[in-house]
Coordinates of C-alpha atoms in Angstrom, one line a residue:
M1073 CA 72.9 11.3 80.7
N1074 CA 72.9 15.3 80.2
K1075 CA 72.4 14.7 76.4
K1076 CA 69.2 12.4 76.9
I1077 CA 67.9 15.3 79.0
L1078 CA 68.8 17.7 76.3
M1079 CA 67.2 15.6 73.5
V1080 CA 63.9 15.3 75.8
L1081 CA 63.7 19.1 76.6
L1082 CA 64.3 19.6 72.8
I1083 CA 61.6 17.2 71.8
T1084 CA 59.1 18.7 74.4
S1085 CA 59.7 22.5 73.3
I1086 CA 59.0 21.1 69.7
I1087 CA 55.9 19.5 70.7
F1088 CA 54.7 22.9 72.7
T1089 CA 55.5 24.8 69.7
I1090 CA 53.3 22.6 67.4
V1091 CA 50.4 22.7 69.6
G1092 CA 50.9 26.3 70.3
C1093 CA 50.9 27.1 66.4
N1094 CA 47.7 24.7 66.2
N1095 CA 45.9 26.7 69.1
N1096 CA 46.8 29.8 67.4
E1097 CA 45.2 28.9 63.9
E1098 CA 42.0 27.8 66.0
E1099 CA 41.6 31.1 67.8
I1100 CA 38.5 32.8 67.4
S1101 CA 38.6 36.0 65.3
S1102 CA 35.9 38.8 65.6
L1103 CA 34.3 41.1 63.3
K1104 CA 31.7 43.7 63.9
I1105 CA 29.5 44.7 60.8
G1106 CA 26.5 46.5 59.8
V1107 CA 24.2 45.4 56.9
M1108 CA 21.0 46.7 55.5
P1109 CA 17.4 45.1 55.8
A1110 CA 18.0 44.1 52.0
V1111 CA 18.3 40.9 50.2
D1112 CA 22.0 41.5 49.7
S1113 CA 22.4 40.7 53.3
A1114 CA 20.9 36.8 52.6
P1115 CA 24.4 35.3 52.2
I1116 CA 25.8 36.8 55.4
F1117 CA 22.4 36.0 57.4
V1118 CA 22.5 32.3 55.8
A1119 CA 26.1 31.8 56.8
E1120 CA 25.2 33.1 60.3
E1121 CA 22.2 30.6 60.6
I1122 CA 23.9 27.5 59.0
G1123 CA 27.1 28.1 61.0
Y1124 CA 29.5 28.8 58.6
F1125 CA 30.8 31.8 60.7
E1126 CA 31.4 29.4 63.3
Q1127 CA 33.2 26.9 61.0
E1128 CA 35.5 29.6 60.2
N1129 CA 36.1 30.2 63.8
L1130 CA 34.7 33.4 63.5
D1131 CA 32.5 35.4 65.9
M1132 CA 30.2 37.8 64.0
D1133 CA 28.3 40.9 65.5
I1134 CA 25.9 41.9 62.8
K1135 CA 23.9 44.8 63.2
V1136 CA 20.9 45.9 61.1
Y1137 CA 20.2 49.2 60.1
T1138 CA 17.1 50.8 58.6
N1139 CA 18.7 54.2 58.2
A1140 CA 21.9 54.4 55.8
V1141 CA 23.1 57.8 57.6
N1142 CA 23.1 55.9 60.9
R1143 CA 25.2 53.2 59.3
E1144 CA 27.8 55.3 57.7
S1145 CA 28.1 57.2 61.1
A1146 CA 28.8 54.0 62.9
L1147 CA 31.2 53.0 60.5
Q1148 CA 33.0 56.4 60.3
S1149 CA 33.2 56.4 64.2
G1150 CA 34.7 53.1 64.4
Q1151 CA 32.0 51.2 66.1
L1152 CA 32.0 48.8 63.0
D1153 CA 34.8 47.0 61.3
G1154 CA 33.0 47.1 58.1
A1155 CA 29.5 47.5 56.4
M1156 CA 27.3 47.0 53.6
T1157 CA 26.9 50.4 51.7
D1158 CA 26.0 51.6 48.4
L1159 CA 28.7 52.7 46.2
I1160 CA 27.4 56.4 46.0
A1161 CA 28.0 56.7 49.8
F1162 CA 31.2 54.9 49.3
V1163 CA 32.5 57.3 46.6
N1164 CA 31.5 60.3 48.6
N1165 CA 33.1 58.8 51.8
I1166 CA 36.5 58.0 49.9
N1167 CA 36.2 61.6 48.4
N1168 CA 36.3 62.9 52.0
D1169 CA 39.4 61.0 52.7
F1170 CA 37.4 58.3 54.8
K1171 CA 39.7 55.2 54.6
I1172 CA 37.6 52.3 53.6
K1173 CA 37.9 49.8 50.6
I1174 CA 35.5 47.3 48.7
T1175 CA 36.2 43.8 49.4
T1176 CA 33.3 42.5 47.5
S1177 CA 30.3 43.5 45.5
T1178 CA 26.7 42.5 46.8
D1179 CA 23.7 41.7 44.9
G1180 CA 20.5 43.7 45.5
K1181 CA 16.8 44.5 44.1
F1182 CA 15.3 47.9 44.4
P1183 CA 11.5 47.8 43.3
F1184 CA 9.1 50.9 43.3
L1185 CA 6.3 51.0 45.3
V1186 CA 3.1 52.7 44.1
K1187 CA 0.4 54.2 45.9
K1188 CA -3.2 53.0 46.0
G1189 CA -5.1 54.7 43.2
F1190 CA -2.2 56.0 41.4
E1191 CA -3.0 57.5 37.7
E1192 CA 0.0 58.0 35.4
K1193 CA 1.0 61.4 34.9
E1194 CA 4.3 63.3 33.7
T1195 CA 5.6 64.4 37.1
I1196 CA 5.6 62.2 40.1
D1197 CA 6.5 62.7 43.9
I1198 CA 9.1 60.0 44.7
G1199 CA 10.9 59.2 47.9
M1200 CA 14.3 58.1 48.4
M1201 CA 17.5 59.1 50.2
E1202 CA 19.5 62.2 48.5
V1203 CA 22.9 61.1 47.6
S1204 CA 22.4 57.5 47.4
V1205 CA 21.7 54.2 45.6
S1206 CA 17.8 54.9 45.7
N1207 CA 18.5 58.3 43.8
F1208 CA 21.0 56.5 41.4
L1209 CA 18.7 53.8 40.5
S1210 CA 15.4 56.2 40.5
E1211 CA 17.3 58.2 37.6
Q1212 CA 18.3 55.0 35.9
Y1213 CA 14.9 53.3 35.8
L1214 CA 12.6 56.4 35.6
S1215 CA 14.2 59.2 34.3
S1216 CA 12.7 58.4 30.4
K1217 CA 9.3 58.0 31.8
Y1218 CA 8.6 60.8 34.4
E1219 CA 9.6 64.2 35.5
M1220 CA 10.5 63.3 39.3
N1221 CA 9.8 65.5 42.4
K1222 CA 12.3 63.8 44.5
I1223 CA 11.5 63.6 48.3
F1224 CA 14.4 62.8 50.4
I1225 CA 13.7 60.3 53.4
P1226 CA 16.6 58.3 54.8
E1227 CA 14.6 56.0 57.0
I1228 CA 13.4 53.1 55.0
P1229 CA 10.4 52.6 57.2
T1230 CA 9.3 56.0 57.3
R1231 CA 9.4 55.9 53.4
L1232 CA 7.3 52.8 53.3
E1233 CA 4.9 54.7 55.7
M1234 CA 4.5 57.6 53.7
I1235 CA 3.7 55.8 50.4
K1236 CA 1.2 53.9 52.3
S1237 CA -0.6 56.8 53.5
G1238 CA -0.5 58.2 50.1
K1239 CA 1.6 61.2 50.6
M1240 CA 3.7 60.3 47.7
D1241 CA 3.3 58.6 44.3
M1242 CA 6.0 56.3 44.6
A1243 CA 8.9 55.2 46.7
I1244 CA 12.0 52.9 46.0
I1245 CA 12.3 50.4 48.7
P1246 CA 14.8 47.5 48.8
E1247 CA 13.6 43.8 48.9
P1248 CA 12.3 42.3 50.9
M1249 CA 10.8 45.5 52.3
A1250 CA 9.3 46.2 49.1
S1251 CA 7.2 42.8 49.5
M1252 CA 6.1 44.0 52.8
G1253 CA 4.5 46.9 51.1
E1254 CA 3.1 45.0 48.5
L1255 CA 1.7 42.9 51.3
G1256 CA -0.1 45.7 52.5
G1257 CA -1.9 46.7 49.1
L1258 CA 0.5 48.7 47.3
E1259 CA 1.9 47.9 43.9
K1260 CA 5.4 46.7 43.5
R1261 CA 7.1 47.5 40.0
V1262 CA 10.5 45.6 39.3
Y1263 CA 12.7 47.2 36.7
E1264 CA 15.5 44.8 35.1
N1265 CA 19.1 45.8 35.7
K1266 CA 21.0 45.7 32.8
E1267 CA 24.3 46.0 34.3
E1268 CA 26.6 43.5 35.4
F1269 CA 26.7 44.8 38.8
T1270 CA 24.3 46.4 41.5
P1271 CA 25.5 49.8 43.3
E1272 CA 26.4 48.2 46.4
A1273 CA 29.3 46.4 48.3
M1274 CA 30.9 45.3 51.4
V1275 CA 33.6 47.7 52.6
F1276 CA 35.8 47.5 55.4
T1277 CA 38.2 50.0 57.1
Y1278 CA 41.9 50.3 56.6
D1279 CA 42.4 49.6 60.2
A1280 CA 40.3 46.5 59.9
I1281 CA 42.0 45.5 56.7
S1282 CA 45.2 45.8 58.4
E1283 CA 44.5 44.5 61.9
K1284 CA 41.9 41.8 61.3
E1285 CA 43.1 40.3 57.7
E1286 CA 42.4 36.9 58.6
A1287 CA 39.1 37.5 60.2
I1288 CA 37.9 39.4 56.7
S1289 CA 39.4 36.4 54.9
K1290 CA 37.3 34.0 56.9
F1291 CA 33.9 36.3 56.3
H1292 CA 34.7 36.0 52.7
R1293 CA 34.9 32.2 52.8
A1294 CA 31.7 32.0 55.0
Y1295 CA 30.1 34.6 52.5
N1296 CA 30.8 32.2 49.6
K1297 CA 29.4 28.9 51.2
G1298 CA 26.3 31.3 52.0
V1299 CA 25.8 32.1 48.3
K1300 CA 26.4 28.6 47.4
Y1301 CA 23.7 27.3 49.9
I1302 CA 21.3 29.9 48.4
K1303 CA 21.6 28.6 44.8
E1304 CA 20.9 25.2 46.2
N1305 CA 18.4 25.9 49.1
E1306 CA 16.6 29.0 47.9
K1307 CA 13.0 28.4 49.7
E1308 CA 15.2 27.8 52.9
S1309 CA 17.3 31.0 52.5
R1310 CA 14.0 33.0 52.0
R1311 CA 12.8 31.7 55.2
I1312 CA 16.1 32.7 56.9
L1313 CA 16.0 36.1 55.5
I1314 CA 12.5 36.7 57.0
D1315 CA 13.5 35.3 60.2
K1316 CA 16.3 37.4 60.6
L1317 CA 14.8 40.5 59.7
E1318 CA 11.7 39.8 61.7
L1319 CA 9.4 39.9 58.7
N1320 CA 5.7 38.6 57.9
P1321 CA 6.2 34.9 56.5
E1322 CA 3.5 35.4 54.1
I1323 CA 5.7 37.4 51.7
I1324 CA 8.1 34.2 51.3
D1325 CA 7.1 33.6 47.5
N1326 CA 7.0 37.1 46.6
I1327 CA 10.4 38.4 47.2
D1328 CA 12.4 39.3 43.9
M1329 CA 15.6 37.4 44.7
P1330 CA 18.8 38.8 42.8
E1331 CA 21.0 36.2 41.0
Y1332 CA 23.8 35.9 43.8
N1333 CA 27.6 35.9 42.9
M1334 CA 30.5 34.8 44.8
A1335 CA 32.7 37.4 46.4
R1336 CA 34.0 39.7 43.5
L1337 CA 34.9 43.2 43.0
P1338 CA 32.8 45.8 40.8
S1339 CA 34.8 46.4 37.6
S1340 CA 36.6 49.7 37.1
E1341 CA 34.0 50.6 34.3
Y1342 CA 31.1 50.3 36.6
M1343 CA 32.8 52.3 39.2
N1344 CA 33.5 55.2 36.7
K1345 CA 29.9 55.2 36.0
V1346 CA 28.9 55.7 39.5
I1347 CA 31.5 58.3 40.1
Q1348 CA 30.5 60.4 37.2
W1349 CA 26.8 60.3 38.5
V1350 CA 28.1 61.4 42.0
E1351 CA 30.2 64.2 40.0
K1352 CA 27.1 65.4 38.3
V1353 CA 24.9 65.4 41.8
N1354 CA 27.7 67.2 43.7
G1355 CA 28.9 69.6 41.2
E1356 CA 32.4 68.5 41.5
K1357 CA 35.3 66.7 40.0
I1358 CA 36.0 63.6 41.8
N1359 CA 39.8 62.1 41.3
I1360 CA 39.9 58.6 42.6
E1361 CA 42.0 55.8 41.3
Y1362 CA 40.4 52.3 41.0
D1363 CA 43.1 50.4 43.1
D1364 CA 42.4 53.1 46.1
M1365 CA 38.7 51.8 46.1
V1366 CA 39.2 48.1 45.9
E1367 CA 40.9 45.4 47.9
G1368 CA 41.2 42.1 46.1
K1369 CA 43.4 40.0 48.5
F1370 CA 40.2 38.3 50.2
L1371 CA 38.7 36.8 46.9
D1372 CA 39.5 33.2 46.4

């Protein structure tokens, strides 16, 4: 009799153990991330809208920042687990011993908006953020064409208003905000990116990578599903992007969308180019190893 009771107890224990494991696997993870009002964010917005995060049992808190300084402050103060950032800000953060790593490159577009009535000249007044992707790309695309009087304005909406009012000749504005400016009568100039990558990425803090590894893995799986959806449903993806950013739907066909890639890491060669540019701007040598900048365990 005792043997039968022991057997029943053993079987019951095994069943509860299996059920417990299954419940653990189905637990909802959570992440807080910051993104910019840019086409880079489209795979994330699509994943949220279509339900890919929900499929992964991942509760996402996604905040859109129009000011990169505020985004960086939120990340550094622990308000966010991760953020979409530009590689210039990233290199500065790493150089200042802020513990973050790139988990995937992202894909963006940065057109230039030109004021009404602009006449070509040697020196232009151009709006951008100082140590940032906007400065980096302005030099990459325009240094052979113009002398640039750089006007540093962190807020994207403020930059847009300055160019609309004619107080600057040009401003670099990320898509789809650039298309909003074009809708308002500004000229949009798009330059071809000849690099394999764009200088932007998703980064997560060391704490998040250590404590929320499964959640970050789920994020990247959903991100890749979002990329796949965009490739197969571009028109609907444009609508989702516009809805999430609360923009005028009239720009839907004018947005210059990038070629989206599945989650991947920027190459060491590309990161070295970024580092060299930051060294030039900051006037100091930066010694950062590639492996200290990237985390590849979340890539399929």
